[in-house]
Short mmCIF file of C-alpha atoms and ligand atoms in Angstrom, two decimals:
data_model
loop_
_atom_site.label_atom_id
_atom_site.label_comp_id
_atom_site.label_asym_id
_atom_site.label_seq_id
_atom_site.Cartn_x
_atom_site.Cartn_y
_atom_site.Cartn_z
CA MET A 1 80.88 80.54 82.85
CA GLY A 2 78.65 83.27 81.54
CA ILE A 3 80.17 86.78 80.91
CA GLU A 4 80.24 87.87 84.71
CA ARG A 5 83.21 90.44 84.86
CA PHE A 6 85.48 90.29 88.25
CA ASP A 7 87.94 93.33 89.32
CA ARG A 8 90.73 90.80 89.69
CA ILE A 9 91.64 86.84 88.81
CA VAL A 10 94.38 84.94 89.79
CA TYR A 11 95.01 82.02 87.93
CA ASN A 12 97.13 79.08 86.67
CA GLY A 13 98.24 77.67 90.18
CA THR A 14 97.28 75.17 92.58
CA VAL A 15 94.97 77.11 94.88
CA ILE A 16 95.71 76.09 98.89
CA THR A 17 92.52 77.48 100.34
CA VAL A 18 93.39 76.52 104.10
CA ASN A 19 89.30 75.87 104.42
CA LEU A 20 88.01 73.80 106.98
CA ASN A 21 88.66 70.54 104.98
CA PHE A 22 92.20 71.91 103.96
CA GLU A 23 90.95 71.75 100.11
CA ILE A 24 93.56 71.92 97.76
CA ILE A 25 92.93 72.81 94.03
CA GLY A 26 95.09 71.95 91.23
CA GLN A 27 94.92 74.21 88.57
CA GLY A 28 92.78 76.75 90.59
CA ILE A 29 91.25 79.80 89.83
CA VAL A 30 90.05 82.87 92.42
CA CYS A 31 88.04 85.51 91.34
CA ILE A 32 88.11 89.05 93.13
CA LYS A 33 85.32 91.51 93.42
CA ASP A 34 85.12 94.95 95.19
CA GLY A 35 88.26 93.46 97.54
CA LEU A 36 86.36 90.29 98.32
CA ILE A 37 86.96 86.42 97.03
CA ASP A 38 83.93 86.12 94.96
CA ARG A 39 84.86 82.21 93.47
CA VAL A 40 87.40 79.78 94.16
CA GLU A 41 87.30 76.94 92.29
CA PRO A 42 89.09 74.47 89.67
CA GLN A 43 89.74 76.53 86.26
CA ARG A 44 87.52 75.05 83.64
CA GLU A 45 87.86 76.84 80.66
CA PRO A 46 90.77 78.80 78.87
CA ILE A 47 91.33 82.18 80.70
CA SER A 48 90.56 83.95 77.56
CA ALA A 49 86.65 82.82 78.59
CA TYR A 50 87.00 85.04 81.76
CA PHE A 51 86.69 88.91 82.05
CA ALA A 52 88.74 90.93 84.49
CA ASP A 53 90.47 94.14 84.72
CA ASP A 54 93.31 92.26 85.78
CA LEU A 55 94.44 88.86 85.52
CA ILE A 56 97.32 87.44 87.51
CA ASP A 57 99.28 84.64 85.83
CA ALA A 58 100.51 82.37 89.05
CA GLU A 59 102.61 80.26 86.45
CA GLY A 60 102.12 77.21 88.18
CA GLY A 61 102.89 78.44 91.14
CA LEU A 62 101.23 78.21 94.84
CA ILE A 63 98.16 80.45 95.58
CA LEU A 64 97.68 80.45 99.18
CA PRO A 65 96.15 82.92 101.72
CA GLY A 66 97.96 85.67 102.67
CA LEU A 67 100.55 85.17 105.73
CA VAL A 68 99.47 86.46 109.52
CA ASN A 69 102.02 87.70 111.59
CA ALA A 70 100.37 87.67 114.92
CA HIS A 71 102.71 89.11 116.95
CA VAL A 72 105.60 91.86 115.67
CA HIS A 73 107.24 94.80 116.87
CA LEU A 74 107.69 96.59 113.52
CA PRO A 75 109.78 99.76 114.48
CA MET A 76 112.26 96.90 115.67
CA SER A 77 113.68 96.33 112.73
CA LEU A 78 115.83 99.34 113.02
CA PHE A 79 117.59 97.33 116.24
CA ARG A 80 118.06 94.08 113.77
CA GLY A 81 121.45 92.55 114.90
CA LEU A 82 122.28 95.34 117.47
CA ALA A 83 122.88 92.86 120.57
CA ASP A 84 122.76 89.14 119.70
CA ASP A 85 123.67 86.23 121.75
CA LEU A 86 122.37 87.59 125.26
CA PRO A 87 119.92 86.51 128.04
CA LEU A 88 116.74 88.28 127.71
CA SER A 89 116.78 90.80 130.60
CA ARG A 90 120.50 92.14 129.55
CA TRP A 91 119.44 92.25 125.96
CA LEU A 92 116.31 93.93 126.96
CA GLU A 93 117.52 96.04 129.81
CA ARG A 94 121.16 96.87 128.72
CA HIS A 95 120.38 97.25 124.89
CA ILE A 96 117.36 97.46 123.65
CA PHE A 97 115.38 99.34 126.30
CA PRO A 98 118.51 102.28 125.93
CA ALA A 99 118.64 101.98 122.41
CA GLU A 100 115.04 102.96 122.20
CA HIS A 101 115.12 105.58 124.70
CA ARG A 102 117.94 107.43 122.79
CA HIS A 103 116.63 106.31 119.30
CA VAL A 104 112.97 106.03 119.05
CA THR A 105 111.02 108.71 117.88
CA PRO A 106 107.82 109.39 116.15
CA GLU A 107 110.11 109.64 112.82
CA SER A 108 112.39 106.63 113.31
CA VAL A 109 109.19 104.69 114.31
CA ALA A 110 108.09 105.27 110.80
CA ALA A 111 111.07 104.94 109.16
CA GLY A 112 111.35 101.09 111.10
CA THR A 113 107.40 100.42 110.21
CA TRP A 114 108.12 101.48 106.61
CA LEU A 115 110.79 99.21 106.39
CA SER A 116 109.20 96.62 108.43
CA CYS A 117 106.01 96.51 106.31
CA ALA A 118 108.13 96.30 103.07
CA GLU A 119 109.76 92.99 104.21
CA MET A 120 106.53 91.38 105.28
CA LEU A 121 105.38 92.39 102.02
CA LEU A 122 107.76 90.89 99.67
CA SER A 123 107.63 87.90 101.93
CA GLY A 124 103.88 87.05 101.50
CA THR A 125 102.77 88.77 105.00
CA THR A 126 99.32 90.19 104.54
CA ALA A 127 98.47 90.90 107.96
CA CYS A 128 99.92 91.62 111.38
CA CYS A 129 99.64 92.29 115.27
CA ASP A 130 102.01 95.04 116.20
CA GLY A 131 102.58 96.51 119.61
CA TYR A 132 104.92 99.22 120.31
CA PHE A 133 105.13 103.02 121.16
CA TYR A 134 104.23 106.16 119.16
CA GLU A 135 101.72 103.82 117.68
CA ASP A 136 100.17 106.21 115.84
CA ALA A 137 103.54 106.69 113.64
CA VAL A 138 103.22 102.91 113.00
CA ALA A 139 99.54 102.96 112.04
CA GLU A 140 100.29 105.73 109.63
CA ALA A 141 102.84 104.00 108.06
CA VAL A 142 101.22 100.60 107.82
CA SER A 143 98.41 102.75 106.05
CA GLY A 144 100.73 104.11 103.62
CA MET A 145 101.92 100.38 102.91
CA GLY A 146 98.44 99.11 102.90
CA ILE A 147 98.91 96.11 105.13
CA ARG A 148 96.06 94.60 107.36
CA ALA A 149 97.01 95.20 110.78
CA VAL A 150 95.76 94.87 114.62
CA LEU A 151 97.76 97.51 116.19
CA GLY A 152 98.11 98.42 119.96
CA GLN A 153 99.80 101.06 122.06
CA GLY A 154 102.38 99.92 124.26
CA VAL A 155 101.76 100.47 128.18
CA ILE A 156 104.34 100.10 130.70
CA ASP A 157 105.22 101.47 133.70
CA PHE A 158 108.16 102.89 133.16
CA PRO A 159 108.79 106.19 131.08
CA ALA A 160 108.72 105.30 127.62
CA PRO A 161 109.19 106.65 124.00
CA GLY A 162 106.17 109.35 123.70
CA VAL A 163 105.06 108.63 127.07
CA ALA A 164 107.39 110.27 129.69
CA ASP A 165 104.76 110.05 132.69
CA PRO A 166 103.67 106.44 133.01
CA LYS A 167 100.84 107.24 135.08
CA GLN A 168 99.57 108.79 131.47
CA ASN A 169 99.93 105.13 129.63
CA VAL A 170 96.62 103.75 129.74
CA GLU A 171 95.28 107.19 128.76
CA ALA A 172 97.83 107.65 126.00
CA ALA A 173 96.69 104.09 124.13
CA VAL A 174 93.42 105.33 124.91
CA LEU A 175 94.11 108.32 122.61
CA PHE A 176 95.26 106.12 119.89
CA ILE A 177 92.43 103.81 120.17
CA GLU A 178 89.88 106.82 120.00
CA LYS A 179 91.46 108.17 116.54
CA TRP A 180 92.13 104.55 114.86
CA LEU A 181 88.40 102.90 115.55
CA ASN A 182 86.34 102.72 112.76
CA ARG A 183 88.94 104.93 110.59
CA SER A 184 90.23 102.60 108.04
CA LEU A 185 89.10 99.08 106.61
CA LEU A 186 92.71 97.63 107.18
CA ILE A 187 93.72 99.12 110.61
CA GLN A 188 92.00 97.98 114.27
CA PRO A 189 93.47 99.20 116.98
CA ALA A 190 94.22 97.21 120.39
CA ILE A 191 95.80 98.12 123.55
CA PHE A 192 99.18 96.05 124.33
CA CYS A 193 100.33 95.57 127.80
CA HIS A 194 103.93 94.59 127.70
CA SER A 195 103.93 91.88 130.42
CA PRO A 196 102.69 91.44 133.93
CA ARG A 197 106.11 92.41 135.11
CA THR A 198 106.47 95.41 134.10
CA CYS A 199 102.81 96.30 134.30
CA SER A 200 101.31 96.87 137.67
CA ALA A 201 98.24 94.93 138.20
CA HIS A 202 96.34 98.50 138.49
CA THR A 203 98.03 99.20 135.36
CA LEU A 204 96.78 95.74 133.74
CA LEU A 205 93.12 96.23 134.94
CA ARG A 206 92.88 99.80 133.60
CA ALA A 207 93.99 98.48 130.24
CA LYS A 208 91.66 95.70 130.04
CA GLN A 209 88.86 97.98 130.83
CA ALA A 210 89.69 99.97 127.94
CA ALA A 211 89.76 96.98 125.74
CA LYS A 212 86.25 95.91 127.01
CA LYS A 213 85.27 99.53 126.50
CA TYR A 214 85.99 99.49 123.00
CA GLY A 215 85.65 95.44 122.12
CA ILE A 216 89.54 95.56 121.19
CA ARG A 217 92.15 92.79 121.83
CA PHE A 218 94.19 93.04 124.84
CA GLN A 219 97.71 92.04 124.00
CA VAL A 220 100.32 91.27 126.55
CA HIS A 221 103.36 88.93 126.39
CA LEU A 222 102.60 85.99 129.00
CA ALA A 223 104.89 83.44 130.69
CA GLU A 224 107.87 84.28 128.33
CA THR A 225 110.63 83.89 131.13
CA ARG A 226 110.99 81.54 133.86
CA ASP A 227 112.28 84.58 135.64
CA GLU A 228 108.56 86.21 135.37
CA GLY A 229 107.12 82.91 136.51
CA GLU A 230 109.23 83.05 139.58
CA ARG A 231 108.78 86.53 140.54
CA LEU A 232 105.17 86.69 140.23
CA ARG A 233 104.90 83.18 142.42
CA ALA A 234 106.88 84.99 144.78
CA GLU A 235 104.62 88.32 144.77
CA HIS A 236 101.32 86.69 144.44
CA GLY A 237 101.85 82.89 145.22
CA LEU A 238 100.74 82.00 141.38
CA SER A 239 101.61 81.34 137.99
CA SER A 240 101.56 83.96 135.48
CA VAL A 241 98.89 82.93 133.95
CA ALA A 242 96.95 82.27 137.24
CA TYR A 243 97.93 85.76 137.99
CA LEU A 244 96.06 87.03 135.29
CA PHE A 245 93.29 85.02 135.60
CA SER A 246 92.86 86.08 139.62
CA LEU A 247 92.89 89.59 137.99
CA GLY A 248 89.86 88.98 135.78
CA LEU A 249 92.19 89.45 132.56
CA LEU A 250 91.93 86.29 130.46
CA ASP A 251 88.97 86.01 128.02
CA GLY A 252 88.41 85.65 124.53
CA ASN A 253 89.67 89.02 123.72
CA THR A 254 93.14 88.93 125.26
CA LEU A 255 96.00 87.83 122.98
CA ALA A 256 98.91 86.44 125.19
CA SER A 257 102.09 85.87 123.68
CA HIS A 258 104.81 83.35 124.16
CA ALA A 259 103.32 80.77 126.88
CA VAL A 260 106.56 79.28 127.38
CA TRP A 261 106.23 78.90 131.25
CA VAL A 262 103.16 77.08 131.62
CA ASP A 263 101.63 73.92 133.33
CA ASP A 264 98.82 71.54 133.00
CA ALA A 265 96.60 74.05 135.01
CA ASP A 266 97.90 76.94 133.16
CA ILE A 267 96.61 75.28 129.90
CA ALA A 268 93.42 74.51 131.22
CA LEU A 269 92.76 78.21 132.22
CA LEU A 270 93.83 79.35 128.98
CA ALA A 271 91.51 76.54 127.32
CA GLU A 272 88.52 77.31 129.45
CA ASN A 273 88.54 81.13 129.17
CA ARG A 274 89.11 81.02 125.28
CA VAL A 275 92.25 83.32 125.72
CA LYS A 276 94.14 83.38 122.30
CA LEU A 277 98.07 82.80 122.02
CA VAL A 278 100.76 83.40 119.79
CA HIS A 279 104.42 80.90 119.47
CA ASN A 280 107.13 82.63 118.89
CA PRO A 281 109.69 80.32 118.10
CA GLU A 282 112.59 81.49 116.72
CA SER A 283 112.12 84.57 119.12
CA ASN A 284 112.00 81.94 122.06
CA MET A 285 114.85 79.92 121.02
CA LYS A 286 116.98 83.02 120.21
CA LEU A 287 116.75 84.34 123.72
CA ALA A 288 116.87 80.80 124.93
CA SER A 289 113.52 81.72 126.78
CA GLY A 290 112.30 78.03 126.66
CA VAL A 291 109.71 75.84 124.30
CA SER A 292 106.27 76.84 124.66
CA PRO A 293 104.07 73.09 124.79
CA VAL A 294 102.27 74.38 121.37
CA PRO A 295 101.24 70.68 120.46
CA ARG A 296 99.47 70.30 123.96
CA LEU A 297 97.92 74.11 123.50
CA ILE A 298 96.46 73.02 120.34
CA SER A 299 94.97 69.78 121.78
CA ALA A 300 93.61 71.40 124.48
CA GLY A 301 91.57 73.60 121.78
CA ILE A 302 93.26 77.05 122.03
CA VAL A 303 94.01 78.95 119.25
CA VAL A 304 97.71 79.13 118.47
CA GLY A 305 99.14 81.93 115.86
CA LEU A 306 102.71 82.23 114.77
CA GLY A 307 104.59 85.20 114.87
CA THR A 308 108.14 86.66 114.37
CA ASP A 309 108.19 89.10 117.55
CA GLY A 310 110.49 92.15 117.05
CA CYS A 311 113.03 91.66 114.52
CA ALA A 312 116.04 92.36 117.22
CA SER A 313 115.39 88.98 118.44
CA ASN A 314 114.67 86.79 115.35
CA ASN A 315 116.12 88.89 112.90
CA ASN A 316 114.00 88.65 110.47
CA LEU A 317 109.77 88.60 109.38
CA ASP A 318 109.75 85.88 107.15
CA LEU A 319 106.96 83.64 108.10
CA PHE A 320 108.22 80.69 106.29
CA GLN A 321 111.24 80.36 108.16
CA GLU A 322 109.18 80.57 111.32
CA MET A 323 107.13 77.92 110.08
CA ASP A 324 109.79 75.49 109.28
CA ALA A 325 111.25 76.63 112.90
CA ALA A 326 107.80 76.10 114.35
CA ALA A 327 107.35 72.49 112.90
CA LYS A 328 110.99 71.47 113.57
CA LEU A 329 111.27 72.67 117.15
CA HIS A 330 108.42 70.57 118.40
CA LYS A 331 109.89 67.61 116.88
CA VAL A 332 113.03 67.44 118.43
CA MET A 333 111.69 68.84 121.74
CA THR A 334 108.84 65.97 121.82
CA LYS A 335 111.08 63.57 120.12
CA ASP A 336 108.25 62.91 117.83
CA PRO A 337 108.17 63.60 114.11
CA THR A 338 104.48 63.41 113.62
CA VAL A 339 103.90 66.42 115.82
CA MET A 340 103.30 69.85 114.30
CA ASP A 341 102.61 68.69 110.78
CA ALA A 342 102.65 71.14 108.10
CA ARG A 343 99.01 71.68 107.56
CA THR A 344 99.12 72.41 111.13
CA VAL A 345 101.85 74.78 111.03
CA LEU A 346 100.32 76.40 107.79
CA ARG A 347 97.09 76.78 109.83
CA MET A 348 98.75 78.35 112.33
CA ALA A 349 100.31 80.90 110.02
CA THR A 350 97.03 81.63 108.12
CA ILE A 351 93.60 81.11 109.75
CA GLU A 352 94.71 80.32 113.30
CA GLY A 353 96.62 83.37 113.31
CA ALA A 354 93.57 85.20 111.61
CA LYS A 355 91.18 84.28 114.52
CA ALA A 356 93.66 85.07 117.32
CA ILE A 357 93.98 88.68 116.44
CA GLY A 358 90.26 88.77 115.89
CA LEU A 359 90.03 88.88 111.81
CA GLY A 360 89.20 85.11 111.70
CA ASP A 361 85.88 85.67 109.78
CA ARG A 362 87.52 88.15 107.06
CA ILE A 363 90.84 86.48 106.40
CA GLY A 364 92.97 83.59 106.80
CA SER A 365 91.60 81.40 104.24
CA LEU A 366 90.81 81.48 100.37
CA GLU A 367 86.94 81.31 100.35
CA PRO A 368 84.22 83.14 98.65
CA GLY A 369 83.27 86.36 100.99
CA LYS A 370 86.57 86.49 102.53
CA ALA A 371 88.54 89.81 101.72
CA ALA A 372 91.24 88.90 99.09
CA ASP A 373 94.63 88.78 100.84
CA ILE A 374 96.16 86.38 98.58
CA VAL A 375 99.84 85.32 98.23
CA VAL A 376 101.59 83.68 95.26
CA VAL A 377 104.74 81.55 95.30
CA ASP A 378 106.71 81.04 92.23
CA THR A 379 107.61 77.20 92.50
CA ARG A 380 110.07 77.20 89.42
CA LYS A 381 113.28 77.27 92.19
CA PRO A 382 115.22 74.16 92.39
CA HIS A 383 114.64 74.10 95.70
CA LEU A 384 110.87 73.39 95.08
CA THR A 385 111.33 71.07 92.41
CA PRO A 386 109.78 68.46 92.29
CA MET A 387 106.42 68.84 94.30
CA TYR A 388 104.36 65.91 95.87
CA HIS A 389 102.73 68.14 98.75
CA PRO A 390 102.35 71.55 98.26
CA GLU A 391 101.93 72.55 102.27
CA SER A 392 105.20 70.65 102.55
CA HIS A 393 107.30 72.70 100.52
CA LEU A 394 105.51 75.81 101.98
CA VAL A 395 106.31 74.78 105.49
CA TYR A 396 109.93 72.91 104.98
CA ALA A 397 111.35 74.34 101.55
CA ALA A 398 109.99 77.81 100.71
CA SER A 399 111.24 80.76 101.86
CA GLY A 400 109.68 84.45 101.76
CA SER A 401 112.22 85.30 98.60
CA ASP A 402 109.99 83.04 96.82
CA VAL A 403 106.82 84.87 96.83
CA SER A 404 106.08 86.53 93.32
CA HIS A 405 102.75 88.19 94.19
CA VAL A 406 100.97 89.66 97.32
CA LEU A 407 97.14 91.09 97.09
CA ILE A 408 95.43 92.78 99.86
CA GLY A 409 91.68 93.42 100.03
CA GLY A 410 92.00 92.80 96.21
CA GLU A 411 94.84 95.65 95.89
CA VAL A 412 98.08 94.18 94.67
CA ARG A 413 101.12 95.52 96.68
CA VAL A 414 103.66 92.96 95.26
CA ARG A 415 103.84 91.87 91.60
CA GLY A 416 106.34 89.98 90.05
CA GLY A 417 108.40 90.20 93.50
CA ARG A 418 108.44 93.82 93.60
CA LEU A 419 106.83 96.03 95.48
CA VAL A 420 103.63 98.15 93.82
CA ASP A 421 104.17 102.04 94.08
CA GLN A 422 106.62 102.16 96.70
CA ASP A 423 109.96 103.51 96.80
CA LEU A 424 111.60 100.55 98.20
CA ASP A 425 115.47 102.03 97.78
CA GLY A 426 114.38 105.02 99.86
CA ILE A 427 112.77 102.87 102.53
CA MET A 428 116.15 101.10 102.99
CA GLU A 429 117.99 104.38 102.76
CA GLN A 430 116.25 106.05 105.47
CA ALA A 431 116.29 103.12 107.78
CA ALA A 432 120.09 102.74 107.08
CA SER A 433 121.25 106.12 108.16
CA ILE A 434 118.81 105.77 111.20
CA GLY A 435 121.05 102.83 111.91
CA PHE A 436 124.38 104.73 111.36
CA ALA A 437 123.04 107.13 114.36
CA VAL A 438 122.36 104.22 116.45
CA LYS A 439 126.04 103.05 115.71
CA ALA A 440 127.42 106.37 116.24
CA ALA A 441 126.01 106.66 119.55
CA GLY A 442 128.54 103.77 120.55
CA SER A 443 127.83 100.50 122.72
CA TYR A 444 125.90 100.66 126.20
CA LYS A 445 127.94 100.38 129.29
CA GLU A 446 127.25 97.30 131.25
CA ASN A 447 125.51 99.24 134.07
CA GLU A 448 123.30 101.70 132.03
CA SER A 449 119.68 100.44 132.48
CA HIS A 450 116.59 101.97 132.02
CA GLY A 451 113.71 101.89 133.95
CA ASN A 452 113.22 99.11 136.43
ZN1 ZN D 1 106.97 90.54 121.74
#
């Protein structure tokens, strides 16, 4: 081994690398230097033979790449459980949009983002892709929590929080992009068009032009509901996917969430144009949007990551639960228990999600040269005993509360199940006080609607 010195070492665990061959190393060790993974290998000598400033004992647990939440709206944790059990249009237009109109400020966006980041860190998510309004406040809060993120300022064709004049929506997003481009190792700016129904062709084209100019991700909700598809077909004679293709919006930098209402021709278009997709099974189930044909999307060679969507339609940010839901939903949908096996689903929550958000060369697997974004799962639990196949436990038995340690870029963000250097009680108190104000504002009238 020699006397090589590392910044940190995670040892005494089973390493699930999620590399190309899905290598699993029993009694493995991950050595970290300058924020990067330097070695991933079996531990051949007692730990006393290794030199590091910080030794993290996984205590026989699982060491895996940090999970990637490829589609989320971080500040919406403030509206968790505000309105449930409603169809998407009514939920969105009569409850969520009005609540956002009344309560979304830079301060509340920051508070919701702090809360979401705390939840994500404690449940093993080290990177996310967000889209919301006041995205600058999101970026500041995410920076404060040390999470890796791709962040898109929201673009929509009606007055939105922070963008009173919809004609300025793309300009507001460009200001955000220019502020955050090349500013932080952890944050990449993006642009987020709400959907092909809430953004005109003109808006979509201008947003895509900006994404191309700055070389960033163009995010969009796509084919989420049957209604979207029907309206676009009535107006343009095209499916949602074909409509975006006709506008020249489909390419390898487009990140589309949902892709529920897609047929074989749509899947071929998405694959040919290397569009990246995000599957949000719990949100799609809760809003009864439908089931995205994920096994067929993956078979077509499309990169599909996993996301929770916003907290108001989930209602948490636990990617372990999301993996479990993704695996089971497609088995029951296809009546085939062999689809979406545990390895496929774990890949979606790690390396495929990383590729989807444009960070596939930097994160998503435990390999030398990649950023040290690492999670340790404590397996000393009755529900994780005994263990035959680690990936099976991660997808079907574990939950976010089993996470004991989290590192991002080699920095420890969670140690022993607790946030490092963050005031969790203060974060929760602030979010709870905003929740009281939302509740005090009362329920919304059925005919109250915002925008369209
Ligand atoms: Zn969404």
